[in-house]
mmCIF file of C-alpha atoms in Angstrom:
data_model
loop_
_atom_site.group_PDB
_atom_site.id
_atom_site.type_symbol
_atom_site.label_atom_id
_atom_site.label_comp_id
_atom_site.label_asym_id
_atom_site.label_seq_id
_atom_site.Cartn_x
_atom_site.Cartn_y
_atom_site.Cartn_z
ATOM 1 C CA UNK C 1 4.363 -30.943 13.953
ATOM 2 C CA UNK C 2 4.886 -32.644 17.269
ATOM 3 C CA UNK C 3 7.447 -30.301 18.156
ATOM 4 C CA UNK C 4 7.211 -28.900 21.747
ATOM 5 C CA UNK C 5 8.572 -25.860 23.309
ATOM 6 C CA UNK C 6 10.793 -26.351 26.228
ATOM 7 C CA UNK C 7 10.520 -29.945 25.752
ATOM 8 C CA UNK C 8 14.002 -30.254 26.176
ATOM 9 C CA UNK C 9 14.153 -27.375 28.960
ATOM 10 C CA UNK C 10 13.579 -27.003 32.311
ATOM 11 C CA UNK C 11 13.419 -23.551 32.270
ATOM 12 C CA UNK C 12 9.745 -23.188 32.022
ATOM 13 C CA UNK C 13 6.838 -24.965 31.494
ATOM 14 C CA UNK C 14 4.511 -23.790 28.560
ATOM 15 C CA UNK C 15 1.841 -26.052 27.125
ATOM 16 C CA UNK C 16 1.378 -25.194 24.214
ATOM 17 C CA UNK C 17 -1.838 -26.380 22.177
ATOM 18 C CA UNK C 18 -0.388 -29.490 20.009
ATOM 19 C CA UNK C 19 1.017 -28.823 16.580
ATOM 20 C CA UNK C 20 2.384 -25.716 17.849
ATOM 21 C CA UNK C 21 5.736 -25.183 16.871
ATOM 22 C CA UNK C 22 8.152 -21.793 18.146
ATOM 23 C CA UNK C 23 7.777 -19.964 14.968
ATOM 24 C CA UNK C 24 4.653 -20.268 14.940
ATOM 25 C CA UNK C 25 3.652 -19.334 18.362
ATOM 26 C CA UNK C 26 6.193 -16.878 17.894
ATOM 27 C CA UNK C 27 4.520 -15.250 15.084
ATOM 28 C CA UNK C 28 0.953 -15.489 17.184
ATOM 29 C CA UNK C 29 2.256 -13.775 20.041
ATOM 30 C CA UNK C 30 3.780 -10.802 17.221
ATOM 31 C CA UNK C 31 0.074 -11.379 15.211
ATOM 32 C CA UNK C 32 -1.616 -10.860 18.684
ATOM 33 C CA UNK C 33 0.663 -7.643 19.867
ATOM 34 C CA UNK C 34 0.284 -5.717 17.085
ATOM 35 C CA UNK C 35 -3.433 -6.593 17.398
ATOM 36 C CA UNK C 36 -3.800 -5.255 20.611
ATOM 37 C CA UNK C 37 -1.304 -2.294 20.091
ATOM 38 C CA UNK C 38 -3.467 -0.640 17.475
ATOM 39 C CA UNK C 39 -6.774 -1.641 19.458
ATOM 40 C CA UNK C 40 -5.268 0.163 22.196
ATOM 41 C CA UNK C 41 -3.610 3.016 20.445
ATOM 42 C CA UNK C 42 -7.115 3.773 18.020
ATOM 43 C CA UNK C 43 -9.326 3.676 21.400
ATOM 44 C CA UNK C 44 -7.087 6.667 22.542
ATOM 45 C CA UNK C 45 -8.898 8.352 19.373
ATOM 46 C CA UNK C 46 -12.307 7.219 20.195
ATOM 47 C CA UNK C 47 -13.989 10.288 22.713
ATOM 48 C CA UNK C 48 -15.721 8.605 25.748
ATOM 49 C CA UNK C 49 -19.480 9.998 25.637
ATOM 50 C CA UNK C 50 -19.667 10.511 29.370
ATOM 51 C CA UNK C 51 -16.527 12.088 30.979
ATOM 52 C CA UNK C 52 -14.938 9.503 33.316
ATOM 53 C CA UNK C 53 -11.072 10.492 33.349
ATOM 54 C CA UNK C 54 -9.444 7.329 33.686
ATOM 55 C CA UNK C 55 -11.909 4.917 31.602
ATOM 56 C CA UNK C 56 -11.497 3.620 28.727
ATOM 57 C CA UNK C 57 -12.592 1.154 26.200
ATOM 58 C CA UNK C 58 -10.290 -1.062 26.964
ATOM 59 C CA UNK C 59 -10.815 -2.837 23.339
ATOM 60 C CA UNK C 60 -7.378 -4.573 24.160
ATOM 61 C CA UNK C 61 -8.884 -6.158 26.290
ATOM 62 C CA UNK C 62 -10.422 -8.597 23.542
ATOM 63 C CA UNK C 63 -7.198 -9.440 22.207
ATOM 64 C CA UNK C 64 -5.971 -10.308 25.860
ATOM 65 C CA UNK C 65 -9.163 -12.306 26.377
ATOM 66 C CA UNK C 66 -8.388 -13.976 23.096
ATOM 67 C CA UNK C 67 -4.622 -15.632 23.672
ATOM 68 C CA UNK C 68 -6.216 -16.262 27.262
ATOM 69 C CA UNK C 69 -8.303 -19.111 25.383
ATOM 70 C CA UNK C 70 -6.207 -19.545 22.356
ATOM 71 C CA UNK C 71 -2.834 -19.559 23.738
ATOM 72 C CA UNK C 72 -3.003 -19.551 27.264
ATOM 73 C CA UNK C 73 -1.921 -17.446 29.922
ATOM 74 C CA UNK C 74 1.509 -17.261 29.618
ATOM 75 C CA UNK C 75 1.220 -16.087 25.826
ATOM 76 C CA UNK C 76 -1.265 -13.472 27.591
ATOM 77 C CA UNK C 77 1.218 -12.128 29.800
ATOM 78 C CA UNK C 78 4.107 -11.327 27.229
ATOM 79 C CA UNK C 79 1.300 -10.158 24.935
ATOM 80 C CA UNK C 80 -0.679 -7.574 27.640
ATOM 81 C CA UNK C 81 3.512 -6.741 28.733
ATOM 82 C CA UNK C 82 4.401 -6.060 25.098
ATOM 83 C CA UNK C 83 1.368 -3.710 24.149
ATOM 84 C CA UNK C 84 1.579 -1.910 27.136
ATOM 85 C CA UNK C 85 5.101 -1.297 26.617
ATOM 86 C CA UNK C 86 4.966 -0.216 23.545
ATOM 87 C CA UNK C 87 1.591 1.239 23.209
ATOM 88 C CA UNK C 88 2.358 3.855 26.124
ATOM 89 C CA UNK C 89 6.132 4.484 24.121
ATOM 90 C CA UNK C 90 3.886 5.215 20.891
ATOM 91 C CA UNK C 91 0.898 7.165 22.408
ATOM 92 C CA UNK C 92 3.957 9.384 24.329
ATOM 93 C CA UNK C 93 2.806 9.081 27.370
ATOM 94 C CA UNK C 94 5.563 6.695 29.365
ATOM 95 C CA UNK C 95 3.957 7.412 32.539
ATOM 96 C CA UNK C 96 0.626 5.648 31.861
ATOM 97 C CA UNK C 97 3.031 2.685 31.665
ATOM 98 C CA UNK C 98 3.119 1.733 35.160
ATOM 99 C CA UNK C 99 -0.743 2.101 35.011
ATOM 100 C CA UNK C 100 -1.407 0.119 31.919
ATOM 101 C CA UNK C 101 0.917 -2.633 33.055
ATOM 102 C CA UNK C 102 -0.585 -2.938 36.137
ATOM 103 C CA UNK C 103 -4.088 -3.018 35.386
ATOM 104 C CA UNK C 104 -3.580 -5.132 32.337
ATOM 105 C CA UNK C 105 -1.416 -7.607 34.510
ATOM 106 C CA UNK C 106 -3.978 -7.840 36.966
ATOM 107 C CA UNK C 107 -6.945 -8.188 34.221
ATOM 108 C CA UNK C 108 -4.983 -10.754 32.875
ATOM 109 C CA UNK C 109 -4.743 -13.063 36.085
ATOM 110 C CA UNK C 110 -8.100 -12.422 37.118
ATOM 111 C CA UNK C 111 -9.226 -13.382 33.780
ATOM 112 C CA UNK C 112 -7.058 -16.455 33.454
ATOM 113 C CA UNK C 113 -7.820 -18.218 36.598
ATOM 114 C CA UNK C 114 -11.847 -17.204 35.895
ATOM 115 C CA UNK C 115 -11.294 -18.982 32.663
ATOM 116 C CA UNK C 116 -9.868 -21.644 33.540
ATOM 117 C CA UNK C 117 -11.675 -22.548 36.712
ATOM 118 C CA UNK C 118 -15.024 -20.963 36.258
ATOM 119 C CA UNK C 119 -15.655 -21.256 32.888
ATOM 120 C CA UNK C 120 -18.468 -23.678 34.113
ATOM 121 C CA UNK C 121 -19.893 -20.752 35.510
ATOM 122 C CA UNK C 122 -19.494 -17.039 33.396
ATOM 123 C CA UNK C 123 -19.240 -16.758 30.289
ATOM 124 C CA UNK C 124 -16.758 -15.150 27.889
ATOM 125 C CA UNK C 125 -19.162 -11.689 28.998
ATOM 126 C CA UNK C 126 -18.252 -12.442 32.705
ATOM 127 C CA UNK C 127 -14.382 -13.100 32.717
ATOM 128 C CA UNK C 128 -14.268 -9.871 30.520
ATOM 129 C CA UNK C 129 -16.503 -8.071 33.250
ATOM 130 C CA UNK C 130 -14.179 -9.373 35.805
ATOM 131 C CA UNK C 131 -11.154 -8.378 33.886
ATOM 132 C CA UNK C 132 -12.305 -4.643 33.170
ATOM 133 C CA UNK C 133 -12.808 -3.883 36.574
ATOM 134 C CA UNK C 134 -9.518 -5.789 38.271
ATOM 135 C CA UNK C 135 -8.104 -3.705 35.769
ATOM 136 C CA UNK C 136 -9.472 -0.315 37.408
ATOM 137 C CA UNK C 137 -8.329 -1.979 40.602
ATOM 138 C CA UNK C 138 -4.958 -2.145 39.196
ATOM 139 C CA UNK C 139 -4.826 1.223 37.448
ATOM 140 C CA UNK C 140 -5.878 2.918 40.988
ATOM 141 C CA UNK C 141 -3.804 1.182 43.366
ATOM 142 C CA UNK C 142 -1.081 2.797 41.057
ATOM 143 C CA UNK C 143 -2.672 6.153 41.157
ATOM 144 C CA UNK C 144 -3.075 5.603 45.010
ATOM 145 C CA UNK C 145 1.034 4.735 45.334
ATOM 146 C CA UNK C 146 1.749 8.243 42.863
ATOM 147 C CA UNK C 147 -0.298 10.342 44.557
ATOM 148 C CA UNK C 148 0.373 8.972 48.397
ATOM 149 C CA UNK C 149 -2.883 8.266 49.312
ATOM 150 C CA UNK C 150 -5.533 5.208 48.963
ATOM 151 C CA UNK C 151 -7.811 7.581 48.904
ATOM 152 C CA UNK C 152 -7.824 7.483 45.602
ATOM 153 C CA UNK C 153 -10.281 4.240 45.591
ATOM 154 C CA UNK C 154 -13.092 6.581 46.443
ATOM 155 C CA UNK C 155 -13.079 6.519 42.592
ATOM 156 C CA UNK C 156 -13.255 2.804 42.144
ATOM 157 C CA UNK C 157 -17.301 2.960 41.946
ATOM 158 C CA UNK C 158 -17.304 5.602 39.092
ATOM 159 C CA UNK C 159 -14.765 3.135 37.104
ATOM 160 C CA UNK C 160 -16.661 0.192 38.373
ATOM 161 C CA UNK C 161 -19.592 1.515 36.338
ATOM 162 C CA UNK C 162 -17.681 2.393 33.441
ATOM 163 C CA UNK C 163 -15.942 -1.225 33.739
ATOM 164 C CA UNK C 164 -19.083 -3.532 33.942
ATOM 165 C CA UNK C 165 -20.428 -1.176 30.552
ATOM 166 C CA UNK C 166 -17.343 -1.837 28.629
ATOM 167 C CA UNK C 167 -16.334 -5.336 30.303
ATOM 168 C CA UNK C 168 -20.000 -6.683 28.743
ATOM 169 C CA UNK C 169 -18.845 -5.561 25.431
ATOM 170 C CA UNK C 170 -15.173 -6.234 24.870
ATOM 171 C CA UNK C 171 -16.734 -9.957 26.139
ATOM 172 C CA UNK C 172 -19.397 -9.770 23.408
ATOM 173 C CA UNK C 173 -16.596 -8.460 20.703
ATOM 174 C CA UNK C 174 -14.432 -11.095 21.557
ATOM 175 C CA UNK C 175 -17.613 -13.825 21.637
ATOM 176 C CA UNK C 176 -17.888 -12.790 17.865
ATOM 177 C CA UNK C 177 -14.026 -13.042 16.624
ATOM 178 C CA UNK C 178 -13.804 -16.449 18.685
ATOM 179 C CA UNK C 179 -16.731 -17.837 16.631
ATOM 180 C CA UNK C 180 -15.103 -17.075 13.184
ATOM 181 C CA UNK C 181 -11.385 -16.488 13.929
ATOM 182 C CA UNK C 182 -10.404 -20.376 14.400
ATOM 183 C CA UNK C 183 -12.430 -21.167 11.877
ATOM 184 C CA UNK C 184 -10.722 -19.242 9.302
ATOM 185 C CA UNK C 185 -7.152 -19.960 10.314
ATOM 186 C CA UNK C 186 -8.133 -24.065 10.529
ATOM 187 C CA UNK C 187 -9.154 -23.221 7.142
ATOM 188 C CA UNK C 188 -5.831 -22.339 5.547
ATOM 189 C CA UNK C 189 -3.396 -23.965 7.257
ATOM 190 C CA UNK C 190 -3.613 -26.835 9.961
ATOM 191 C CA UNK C 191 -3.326 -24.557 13.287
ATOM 192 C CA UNK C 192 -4.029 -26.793 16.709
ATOM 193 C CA UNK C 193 -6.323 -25.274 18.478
ATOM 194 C CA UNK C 194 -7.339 -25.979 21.748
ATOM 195 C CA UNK C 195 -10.745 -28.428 21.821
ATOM 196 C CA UNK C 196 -12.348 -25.228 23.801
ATOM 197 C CA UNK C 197 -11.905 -22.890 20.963
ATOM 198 C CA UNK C 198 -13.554 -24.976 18.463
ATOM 199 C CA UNK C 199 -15.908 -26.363 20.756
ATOM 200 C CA UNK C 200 -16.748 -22.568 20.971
ATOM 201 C CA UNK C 201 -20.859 -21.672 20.157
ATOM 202 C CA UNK C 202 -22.670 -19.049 18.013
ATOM 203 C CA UNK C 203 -22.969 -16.242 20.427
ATOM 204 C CA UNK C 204 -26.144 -14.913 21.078
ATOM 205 C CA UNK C 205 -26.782 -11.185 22.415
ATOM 206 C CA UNK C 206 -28.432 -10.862 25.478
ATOM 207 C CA UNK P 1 -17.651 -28.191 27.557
ATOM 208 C CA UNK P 2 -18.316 -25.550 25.462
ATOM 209 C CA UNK P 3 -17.265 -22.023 25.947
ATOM 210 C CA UNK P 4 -20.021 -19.277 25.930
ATOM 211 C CA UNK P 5 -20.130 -16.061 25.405
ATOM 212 C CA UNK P 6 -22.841 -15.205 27.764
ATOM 213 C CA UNK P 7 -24.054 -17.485 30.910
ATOM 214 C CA UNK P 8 -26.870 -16.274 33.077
ATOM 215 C CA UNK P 9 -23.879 -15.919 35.804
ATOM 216 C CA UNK P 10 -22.832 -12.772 33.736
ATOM 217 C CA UNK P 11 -25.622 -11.109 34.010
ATOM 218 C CA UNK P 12 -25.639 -11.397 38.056
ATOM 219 C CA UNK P 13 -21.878 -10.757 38.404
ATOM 220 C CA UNK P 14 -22.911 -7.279 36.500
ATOM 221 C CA UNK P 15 -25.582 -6.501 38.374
ATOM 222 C CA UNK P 16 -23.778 -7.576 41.906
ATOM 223 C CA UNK P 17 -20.968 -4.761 40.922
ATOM 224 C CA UNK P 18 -23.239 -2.283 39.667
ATOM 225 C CA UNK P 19 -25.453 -2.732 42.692
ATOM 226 C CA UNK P 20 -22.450 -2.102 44.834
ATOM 227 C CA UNK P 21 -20.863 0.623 42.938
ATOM 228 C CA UNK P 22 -24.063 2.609 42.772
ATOM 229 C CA UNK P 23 -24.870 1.286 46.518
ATOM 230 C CA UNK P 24 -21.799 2.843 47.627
ATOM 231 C CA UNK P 25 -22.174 6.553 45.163
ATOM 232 C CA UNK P 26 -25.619 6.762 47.008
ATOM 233 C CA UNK P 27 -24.357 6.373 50.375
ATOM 234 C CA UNK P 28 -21.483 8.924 50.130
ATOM 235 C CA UNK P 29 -24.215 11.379 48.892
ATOM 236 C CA UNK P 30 -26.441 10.877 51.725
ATOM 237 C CA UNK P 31 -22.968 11.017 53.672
ATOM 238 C CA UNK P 32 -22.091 14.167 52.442
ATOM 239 C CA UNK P 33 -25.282 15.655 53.805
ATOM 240 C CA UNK P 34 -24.349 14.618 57.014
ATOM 241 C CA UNK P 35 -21.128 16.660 56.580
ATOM 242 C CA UNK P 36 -22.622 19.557 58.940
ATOM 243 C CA UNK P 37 -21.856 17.288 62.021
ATOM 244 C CA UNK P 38 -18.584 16.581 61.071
ATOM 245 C CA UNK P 39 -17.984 20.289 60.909
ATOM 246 C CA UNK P 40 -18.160 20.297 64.392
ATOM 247 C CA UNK P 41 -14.687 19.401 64.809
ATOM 248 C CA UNK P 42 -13.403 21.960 62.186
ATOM 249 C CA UNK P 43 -11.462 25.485 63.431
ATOM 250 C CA UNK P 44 -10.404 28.969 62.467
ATOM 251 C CA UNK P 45 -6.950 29.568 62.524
ATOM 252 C CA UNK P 46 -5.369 33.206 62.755
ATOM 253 C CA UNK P 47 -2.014 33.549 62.175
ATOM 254 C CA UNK P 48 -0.307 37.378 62.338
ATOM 255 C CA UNK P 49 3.138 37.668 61.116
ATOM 256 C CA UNK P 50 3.899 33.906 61.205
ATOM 257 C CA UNK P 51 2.734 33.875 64.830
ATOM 258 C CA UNK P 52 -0.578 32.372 66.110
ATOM 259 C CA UNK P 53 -2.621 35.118 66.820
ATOM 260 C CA UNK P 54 -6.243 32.691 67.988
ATOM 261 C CA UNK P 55 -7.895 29.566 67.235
ATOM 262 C CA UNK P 56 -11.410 29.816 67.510
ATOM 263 C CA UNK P 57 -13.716 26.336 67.004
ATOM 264 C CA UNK P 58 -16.688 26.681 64.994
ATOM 265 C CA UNK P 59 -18.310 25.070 67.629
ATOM 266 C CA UNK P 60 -18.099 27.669 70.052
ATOM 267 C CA UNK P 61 -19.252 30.622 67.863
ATOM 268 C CA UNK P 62 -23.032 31.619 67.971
ATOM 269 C CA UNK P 63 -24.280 33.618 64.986
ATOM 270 C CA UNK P 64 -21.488 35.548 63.710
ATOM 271 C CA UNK P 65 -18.507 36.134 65.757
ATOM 272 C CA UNK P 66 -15.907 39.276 64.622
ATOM 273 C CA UNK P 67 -12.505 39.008 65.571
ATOM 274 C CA UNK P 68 -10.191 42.431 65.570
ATOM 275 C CA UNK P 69 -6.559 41.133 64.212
ATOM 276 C CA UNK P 70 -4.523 43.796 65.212
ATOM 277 C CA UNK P 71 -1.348 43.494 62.960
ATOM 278 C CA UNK P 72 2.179 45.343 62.442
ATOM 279 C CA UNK P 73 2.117 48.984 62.307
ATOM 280 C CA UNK P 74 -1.209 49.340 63.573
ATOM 281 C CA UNK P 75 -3.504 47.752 61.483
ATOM 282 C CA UNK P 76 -6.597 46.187 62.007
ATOM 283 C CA UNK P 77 -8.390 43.106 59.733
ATOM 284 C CA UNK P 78 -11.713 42.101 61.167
ATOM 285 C CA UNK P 79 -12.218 38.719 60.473
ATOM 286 C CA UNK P 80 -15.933 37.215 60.615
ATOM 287 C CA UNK P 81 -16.467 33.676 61.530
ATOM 288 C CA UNK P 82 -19.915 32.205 61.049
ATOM 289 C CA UNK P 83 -21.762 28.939 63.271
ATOM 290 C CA UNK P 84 -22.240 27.612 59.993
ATOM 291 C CA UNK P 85 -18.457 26.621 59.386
ATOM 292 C CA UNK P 86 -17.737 29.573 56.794
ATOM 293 C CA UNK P 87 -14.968 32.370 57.986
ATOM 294 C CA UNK P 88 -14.030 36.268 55.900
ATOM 295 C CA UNK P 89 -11.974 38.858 56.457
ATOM 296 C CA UNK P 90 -14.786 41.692 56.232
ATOM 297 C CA UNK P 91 -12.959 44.709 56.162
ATOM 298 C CA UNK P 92 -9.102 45.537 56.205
ATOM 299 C CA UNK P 93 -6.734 48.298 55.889
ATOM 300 C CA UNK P 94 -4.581 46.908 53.402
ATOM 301 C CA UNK P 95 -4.541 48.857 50.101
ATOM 302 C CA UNK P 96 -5.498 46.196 47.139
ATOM 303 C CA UNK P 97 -8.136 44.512 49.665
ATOM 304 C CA UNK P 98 -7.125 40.972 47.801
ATOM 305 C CA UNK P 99 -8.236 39.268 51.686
ATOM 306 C CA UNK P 100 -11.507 40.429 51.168
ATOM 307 C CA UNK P 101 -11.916 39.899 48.037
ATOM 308 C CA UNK P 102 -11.312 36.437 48.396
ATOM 309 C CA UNK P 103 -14.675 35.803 50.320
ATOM 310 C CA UNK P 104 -15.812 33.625 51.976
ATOM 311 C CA UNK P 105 -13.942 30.046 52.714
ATOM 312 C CA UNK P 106 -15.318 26.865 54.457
ATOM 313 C CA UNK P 107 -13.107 23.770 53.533
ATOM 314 C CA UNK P 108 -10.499 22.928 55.392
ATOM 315 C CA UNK P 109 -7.403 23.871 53.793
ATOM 316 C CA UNK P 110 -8.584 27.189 52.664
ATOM 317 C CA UNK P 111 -6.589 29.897 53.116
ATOM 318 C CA UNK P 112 -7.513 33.990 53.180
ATOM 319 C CA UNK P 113 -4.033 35.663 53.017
ATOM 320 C CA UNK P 114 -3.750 39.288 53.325
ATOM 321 C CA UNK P 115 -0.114 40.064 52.679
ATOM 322 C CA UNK P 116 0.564 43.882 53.290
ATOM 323 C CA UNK P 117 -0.736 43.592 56.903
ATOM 324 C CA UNK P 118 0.649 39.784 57.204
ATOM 325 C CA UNK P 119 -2.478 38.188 58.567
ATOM 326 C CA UNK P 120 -3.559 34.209 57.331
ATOM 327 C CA UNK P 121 -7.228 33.389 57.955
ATOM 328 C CA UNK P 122 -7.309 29.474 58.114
ATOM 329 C CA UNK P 123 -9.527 26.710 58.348
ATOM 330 C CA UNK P 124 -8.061 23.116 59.910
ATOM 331 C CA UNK P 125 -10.135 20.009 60.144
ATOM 332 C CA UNK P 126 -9.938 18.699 63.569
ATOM 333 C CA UNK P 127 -7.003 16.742 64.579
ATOM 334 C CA UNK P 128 -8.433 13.255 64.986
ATOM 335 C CA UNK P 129 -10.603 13.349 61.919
ATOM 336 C CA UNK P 130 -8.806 15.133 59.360
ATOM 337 C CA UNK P 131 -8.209 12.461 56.233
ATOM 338 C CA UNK P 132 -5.997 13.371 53.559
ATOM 339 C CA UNK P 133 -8.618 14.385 51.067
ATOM 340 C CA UNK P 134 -7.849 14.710 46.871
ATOM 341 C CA UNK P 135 -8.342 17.902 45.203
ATOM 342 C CA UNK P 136 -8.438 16.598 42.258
ATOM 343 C CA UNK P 137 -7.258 13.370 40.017
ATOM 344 C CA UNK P 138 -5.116 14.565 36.412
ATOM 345 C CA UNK P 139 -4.501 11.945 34.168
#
């Protein structure tokens, strides 16, 4: 307890929610990536009813929204970098990479600076709405630099629909695991969690 | 503060993009019926033997206008080109008739190839307003 990472480094500066120490955020970030990978491996499985080629679930998306207010946004980043890695090395398909990584690196500054300075303002359900579609953003202005053109964003308002759908859920899911998860975990052991997570409501549906 | 999972911000942030997505999906379907103007600008292109043979805008045919392509060895395609921005080969010489068969074509891009006589039937967008248009997304 007390100790802080890089409090003896300049190298970078990561606050990291008191009590904190490296192994454990260490083992969060590993807890959170293998979290996500499966989320976003098992949605590969799950058939989208209406056929929008390019949308997804994104149900990794409520892990990322997760270390966003658990951990913060630099434990987002090597999370969203880690699962994307490895989730397009697993599912086979390297070449979604660049798209994953982009989109989710995108969704995942978009979401942090929502959080942090408009949290006033949207709710868990908004940052996640805003998140889904910067991450269609993302994904086509990939798309747009593989095939040559931007006109490739004359697809954004399909995926826009599809995002603002599945952005209102993932927000929802992840309303739901924030209300119990640091609960649990202050339960067994004596975690430090940021005042916002426990300050966090019962969620109620729309 | 507290952090929610829903504010009534969330529910107007949806509705703003949804508004705007579908906004925009209804105004490229009206703009698609507006797509005979813009077919103004489009032309036939004949090509015979890797030579241009004619170019004929739609814009200056009336009805249907035929066009004898008179090709190596002494045969004859007649290509039809109609007001409506839609060009065939009708009728040709050639012995498996594939340039006929391929019917009618309107986009531009489209190609009608008939290989034994060495004729391409083409249709171009017009210079200043042909976009690079997808045929089709794979992911």
């Amino acid at each position: 307890m007390g100790f802080r990472a890089g409090a003896g480094s300049s190298r970078r500066r990561v606050r990291l929610p008191c009590g904190m120490t490296r192994t454990r955020r260490l083992t969060h970030i590993s807890i959170y990536t293998a979290l996500a990978l499966v989320l976003h491996i098992t949605e590969s499985f799950i058939p989208v009813p209406f056929m929008v080629p390019g949308a997804k679930l994104g149900l990794a998306n409520i892990v990322t929204l997760l270390v966003i207010v658990l951990s913060g946004t630099y434990d987002a980043f090597i999370v969203v970098a880690l699962r994307t890695f490895l989730g397009s090395l697993l599912s086979g398909a390297l070449t979604n990479f660049a798209f994953s990584v982009v989109g989710g690196m995108l969704a995942t500054v978009v979401m942090s600076v929502a959080y942090k300075r408009f949290s006033g303002v949207f709710g868990l359900v908004g940052v996640s709405v805003l998140g889904a579609i910067s991450h269609n953003i993302g994904q086509l202005l990939v798309a747009g630099i593989v095939v040559g053109t931007m006109g490739v964003y004359a697809y954004l308002p399909v995926l826009l629909l599809a995002g603002v759908a599945t952005g209102y859920f993932v927000g929802i899911a992840a309303g739901y695991v924030l209300r119990f998860l640091p609960k649990a975990v202050a339960q067994s052991a004596d975690a430090g969690w940021p005042d916002d997570a426990r300050a966090h409501e019962v969620p109620r549906l729309p | 503060m507290g952090l929610k999972t829903f504010r009534k911000a969330d529910l107007i942030l949806a509705l703003v993009i949804v508004g705007a997505a579908a906004g925009i999906l209804a105004g490229r379907t009206l703009g698609r019926a507006w797509q005979g103007v813009a077919r103004a600008g489009r032309e036939v292109v004949i090509e015979v033997d890797n030579r241009h043979f004619r170019t004929v805008p739609f814009s200056q045919v009336k009805g249907v206008a035929t066009v004898d392509v008179h090709a190596p060895g002494g045969h004859t395609v007649v290509v039809e080109i109609a007001d409506d921005g839609r060009a065939r080969v009708r009728s040709s010489d050639c012995p498996d008739k594939v340039c006929v068969k391929t019917g009618w074509i309107e986009h531009p891009g489209e190609i009608i190839v008939c290989l034994p006589n060495r004729v391409v039937v083409k249709i171009q967008g017009s210079a200043g307003a042909s976009k690079p248009a997808l045929d089709g997304i794979a992911y």
